[in-house]
N, CA, C and O atoms as a DFTB+ gen file, in Angstrom:
304 C
 N C O
     1  1      36.489     -69.639      -9.848
     2  2      35.439     -69.252     -10.783
     3  2      34.734     -68.561      -9.090
     4  3      34.993     -68.684      -7.893
     5  1      33.757     -67.833      -9.945
     6  2      32.999     -66.889      -9.157
     7  2      31.401     -67.437      -9.388
     8  3      30.806     -67.473     -10.465
     9  1      31.029     -67.737      -8.427
    10  2      29.499     -68.114      -9.091
    11  2      28.004     -67.217      -7.759
    12  3      27.841     -66.890      -6.584
    13  1      27.373     -67.235      -8.984
    14  2      26.064     -65.752      -8.607
    15  2      25.180     -66.536      -8.376
    16  3      25.024     -67.606      -8.964
    17  1      24.266     -65.951      -7.191
    18  2      23.065     -66.407      -6.854
    19  2      22.011     -65.325      -7.346
    20  3      22.154     -64.150      -7.008
    21  1      20.977     -65.721      -8.127
    22  2      19.731     -64.811      -8.387
    23  2      18.629     -65.542      -8.119
    24  3      18.257     -66.625      -8.571
    25  1      18.025     -64.606      -7.103
    26  2      16.503     -65.388      -6.765
    27  2      14.885     -64.273      -8.056
    28  3      14.461     -63.228      -8.549
    29  1      14.807     -65.212      -7.915
    30  2      13.072     -65.359      -9.314
    31  2      13.272     -64.064      -9.218
    32  3      13.993     -63.744     -10.163
    33  1      13.012     -63.158      -8.574
    34  2      12.302     -61.529      -8.843
    35  2      13.660     -61.052      -9.679
    36  3      13.479     -60.303     -10.639
    37  1      14.901     -61.428      -9.372
    38  2      15.891     -60.495     -10.132
    39  2      16.264     -61.307     -11.500
    40  3      16.767     -60.627     -12.395
    41  1      16.078     -62.608     -11.727
    42  2      15.893     -63.751     -13.116
    43  2      15.043     -62.798     -13.882
    44  3      15.476     -62.223     -14.881
    45  1      13.458     -62.573     -13.280
    46  2      12.434     -62.295     -14.133
    47  2      12.655     -60.542     -14.574
    48  3      12.164     -59.825     -15.446
    49  1      13.495     -60.365     -13.647
    50  2      13.739     -58.434     -14.488
    51  2      14.945     -58.442     -15.269
    52  3      15.117     -57.586     -16.137
    53  1      15.831     -59.374     -15.025
    54  2      16.785     -59.556     -16.179
    55  2      16.668     -59.911     -17.495
    56  3      17.344     -59.683     -18.498
    57  1      15.539     -60.592     -17.246
    58  2      14.757     -61.170     -18.693
    59  2      13.887     -59.531     -19.421
    60  3      14.014     -58.907     -20.475
    61  1      13.366     -59.432     -18.671
    62  2      12.777     -58.454     -18.766
    63  2      13.034     -56.696     -19.602
    64  3      12.243     -55.927     -20.148
    65  1      14.968     -56.615     -19.255
    66  2      15.375     -56.328     -19.908
    67  2      15.797     -56.377     -20.422
    68  3      16.060     -55.343     -21.034
    69  1      16.352     -57.534     -20.799
    70  2      16.634     -58.214     -22.136
    71  2      15.741     -58.457     -22.966
    72  3      16.299     -58.898     -23.971
    73  1      14.190     -58.397     -23.166
    74  2      13.245     -58.734     -24.007
    75  2      13.196     -57.162     -24.440
    76  3      12.785     -56.834     -25.553
    77  1      13.580     -56.358     -23.618
    78  2      13.292     -54.872     -24.516
    79  2      14.705     -54.361     -24.831
    80  3      14.582     -53.532     -25.733
    81  1      15.769     -54.471     -24.542
    82  2      17.066     -54.590     -25.255
    83  2      17.074     -55.051     -26.818
    84  3      17.374     -54.339     -27.776
    85  1      16.639     -56.520     -26.844
    86  2      16.328     -57.318     -28.107
    87  2      15.301     -56.549     -28.999
    88  3      15.393     -56.587     -30.226
    89  1      14.465     -55.952     -28.451
    90  2      13.392     -55.396     -29.149
    91  2      13.503     -53.905     -29.671
    92  3      12.786     -53.453     -30.564
    93  1      14.516     -53.177     -28.989
    94  2      15.698     -51.993     -29.492
    95  2      15.986     -52.230     -30.238
    96  3      15.629     -51.721     -31.301
    97  1      17.073     -53.448     -30.076
    98  2      18.006     -54.070     -31.206
    99  2      17.490     -53.958     -32.722
   100  3      18.052     -53.474     -33.705
   101  1      16.335     -54.517     -32.595
   102  2      15.435     -54.742     -33.807
   103  2      14.932     -53.473     -34.681
   104  3      14.660     -53.375     -35.877
   105  1      14.911     -52.339     -33.390
   106  2      13.867     -51.075     -33.671
   107  2      15.093     -50.843     -34.879
   108  3      15.138     -51.180     -36.063
   109  1      16.208     -49.987     -33.853
   110  2      17.306     -49.776     -34.356
   111  2      17.963     -50.708     -35.791
   112  3      18.213     -49.864     -36.652
   113  1      18.218     -51.741     -36.170
   114  2      18.480     -52.372     -37.279
   115  2      17.208     -51.982     -38.474
   116  3      17.560     -51.713     -39.623
   117  1      15.565     -51.977     -38.053
   118  2      15.043     -51.329     -39.018
   119  2      15.337     -49.578     -39.356
   120  3      15.333     -49.087     -40.485
   121  1      15.529     -48.992     -38.344
   122  2      15.843     -47.668     -39.003
   123  2      16.888     -47.387     -39.550
   124  3      16.959     -46.349     -40.207
   125  1      17.975     -48.244     -39.422
   126  2      19.382     -48.192     -40.419
   127  2      19.092     -49.121     -41.530
   128  3      20.072     -49.311     -42.250
   129  1      18.069     -49.723     -41.854
   130  2      17.886     -50.042     -43.035
   131  2      16.849     -49.156     -43.595
   132  3      16.921     -49.167     -44.824
   133  1      15.976     -48.444     -43.180
   134  2      15.088     -47.519     -43.676
   135  2      16.607     -46.405     -44.437
   136  3      16.950     -46.344     -45.618
   137  1      17.021     -45.906     -43.609
   138  2      18.278     -45.056     -44.023
   139  2      18.780     -45.676     -45.070
   140  3      18.603     -45.409     -46.258
   141  1      19.384     -46.478     -44.614
   142  2      19.824     -46.720     -46.146
   143  2      19.507     -47.095     -47.463
   144  3      20.200     -47.149     -48.479
   145  1      18.192     -47.372     -47.220
   146  2      17.316     -46.751     -48.525
   147  2      17.107     -45.776     -49.136
   148  3      17.155     -45.578     -50.350
   149  1      16.748     -44.811     -47.915
   150  2      16.470     -43.361     -48.325
   151  2      17.699     -43.194     -49.032
   152  3      17.493     -43.126     -50.244
   153  1      19.476     -43.062     -48.564
   154  2      20.457     -42.413     -49.150
   155  2      20.467     -43.183     -50.733
   156  3      20.282     -42.641     -51.823
   157  1      20.671     -44.222     -50.516
   158  2      20.337     -45.020     -52.207
   159  2      19.563     -43.986     -52.981
   160  3      19.994     -43.187     -53.812
   161  1      18.181     -44.181     -52.489
   162  2      17.489     -43.282     -53.516
   163  2      17.622     -41.856     -53.854
   164  3      17.254     -41.290     -54.884
   165  1      18.433     -41.181     -52.422
   166  2      19.038     -40.557     -52.638
   167  2      20.296     -39.759     -54.149
   168  3      20.371     -38.769     -54.876
   169  1      21.012     -41.014     -53.853
   170  2      22.242     -41.247     -54.856
   171  2      21.622     -41.364     -56.571
   172  3      21.867     -40.799     -57.637
   173  1      20.733     -42.401     -56.106
   174  2      19.548     -42.495     -57.698
   175  2      19.052     -40.922     -58.297
   176  3      19.209     -40.337     -59.368
   177  1      18.411     -40.610     -57.070
   178  2      17.831     -39.048     -57.985
   179  2      18.914     -38.223     -58.212
   180  3      18.879     -37.671     -59.312
   181  1      20.068     -37.912     -57.366
   182  2      20.975     -37.262     -57.934
   183  2      21.492     -37.629     -59.019
   184  3      21.462     -36.913     -60.020
   185  1      21.928     -38.556     -58.993
   186  2      22.666     -39.273     -60.873
   187  2      21.503     -38.762     -62.144
   188  3      21.697     -38.042     -63.123
   189  1      20.045     -39.571     -61.593
   190  2      19.579     -38.684     -63.086
   191  2      19.595     -37.110     -63.109
   192  3      19.928     -36.520     -64.137
   193  1      19.123     -36.236     -61.622
   194  2      19.282     -34.969     -62.441
   195  2      20.715     -34.877     -63.113
   196  3      20.972     -34.006     -63.945
   197  1      21.646     -35.843     -62.694
   198  2      22.699     -35.235     -63.473
   199  2      22.634     -35.587     -64.648
   200  3      23.184     -34.851     -65.467
   201  1      21.948     -36.814     -65.128
   202  2      22.133     -36.799     -66.718
   203  2      21.084     -36.183     -67.104
   204  3      21.002     -36.013     -68.320
   205  1      20.259     -35.795     -66.471
   206  2      18.895     -35.101     -67.538
   207  2      19.423     -33.372     -67.900
   208  3      18.893     -32.625     -68.722
   209  1      20.877     -32.989     -66.803
   210  2      21.263     -31.632     -67.158
   211  2      21.941     -31.701     -68.352
   212  3      22.209     -30.777     -69.120
   213  1      22.287     -33.292     -68.480
   214  2      23.657     -33.007     -69.696
   215  2      25.337     -32.441     -69.372
   216  3      25.717     -31.806     -68.389
   217  1      26.085     -32.874     -70.456
   218  2      26.791     -32.214     -69.592
   219  2      27.376     -31.537     -69.640
   220  3      28.542     -31.676     -69.269
   221  1      26.883     -30.369     -70.144
   222  2      27.444     -28.847     -70.121
   223  2      27.547     -28.283     -68.789
   224  3      27.952     -27.122     -68.727
   225  1      27.192     -29.024     -67.466
   226  2      26.867     -28.092     -66.492
   227  2      27.951     -29.528     -65.610
   228  3      27.654     -30.707     -65.416
   229  1      29.220     -28.754     -65.258
   230  2      30.281     -28.604     -64.110
   231  2      29.870     -28.399     -62.748
   232  3      29.305     -27.338     -62.479
   233  1      30.042     -29.140     -61.967
   234  2      30.241     -28.527     -60.580
   235  2      30.675     -29.073     -59.621
   236  3      30.896     -30.228     -59.986
   237  1      31.040     -28.926     -58.233
   238  2      31.815     -29.570     -57.197
   239  2      31.800     -31.204     -57.201
   240  3      32.739     -31.998     -57.142
   241  1      30.196     -31.442     -57.307
   242  2      29.988     -32.628     -57.035
   243  2      30.275     -33.972     -58.035
   244  3      30.106     -35.138     -57.677
   245  1      30.669     -33.610     -59.145
   246  2      31.196     -34.195     -60.546
   247  2      32.895     -34.402     -60.265
   248  3      33.610     -34.854     -61.158
   249  1      33.464     -34.001     -58.868
   250  2      34.929     -34.517     -59.173
   251  2      35.143     -34.389     -57.242
   252  3      34.496     -33.907     -56.312
   253  1      36.302     -35.056     -57.396
   254  2      36.398     -35.427     -55.988
   255  2      37.029     -34.464     -55.063
   256  3      37.568     -33.541     -55.674
   257  1      37.135     -34.388     -53.667
   258  2      36.974     -32.799     -52.715
   259  2      38.202     -33.238     -52.432
   260  3      38.736     -32.497     -51.607
   261  1      38.960     -34.241     -52.809
   262  2      40.429     -33.656     -52.518
   263  2      41.368     -32.464     -53.649
   264  3      42.467     -31.921     -53.532
   265  1      40.451     -32.430     -54.570
   266  2      41.182     -31.690     -55.828
   267  2      41.545     -30.177     -55.589
   268  3      41.029     -29.584     -54.641
   269  1      42.439     -29.536     -56.447
   270  2      42.857     -28.694     -55.852
   271  2      43.131     -28.046     -57.227
   272  3      43.552     -28.761     -58.136
   273  1      42.841     -26.294     -57.490
   274  2      43.145     -25.861     -58.507
   275  2      44.744     -26.020     -59.273
   276  3      45.668     -26.263     -58.497
   277  1      44.944     -25.942     -60.166
   278  2      46.090     -25.462     -60.859
   279  2      46.442     -23.898     -61.218
   280  3      47.496     -23.273     -61.100
   281  1      45.275     -23.549     -61.654
   282  2      45.500     -22.232     -61.897
   283  2      43.930     -21.748     -61.976
   284  3      42.946     -22.411     -62.304
   285  1      44.034     -20.168     -61.507
   286  2      42.846     -19.479     -61.569
   287  2      42.470     -18.723     -62.199
   288  3      43.553     -18.192     -62.443
   289  1      41.610     -18.018     -62.860
   290  2      41.128     -17.766     -63.820
   291  2      40.277     -16.428     -63.352
   292  3      39.352     -16.640     -62.568
   293  1      40.441     -15.501     -63.638
   294  2      40.164     -14.035     -62.976
   295  2      39.041     -13.384     -64.559
   296  3      39.484     -12.827     -65.563
   297  1      37.844     -13.659     -64.312
   298  2      36.952     -12.488     -65.195
   299  2      36.838     -11.150     -64.997
   300  3      37.216     -10.703     -63.914
   301  1      36.321     -10.297     -65.956
   302  2      35.665      -9.220     -65.916
   303  2      34.803      -9.084     -66.357
   304  3      34.229      -7.999     -66.268
């Protein structure tokens, strides 16, 4: 078992660093929640736009990226 003895200055310094770390962690969590909210709003806006365009429009956003065409059509 290893015992580490810290003087008062070291303890105060560690406490301050821990408080700064906890504040930064809290800010990170708030920013993450905000980002998730913005992403959710973006998906909702995209779905509204797709709905308003109707079923006549087809784009790569409407099918999976792993799909590959079986036939290619050339137009003149």
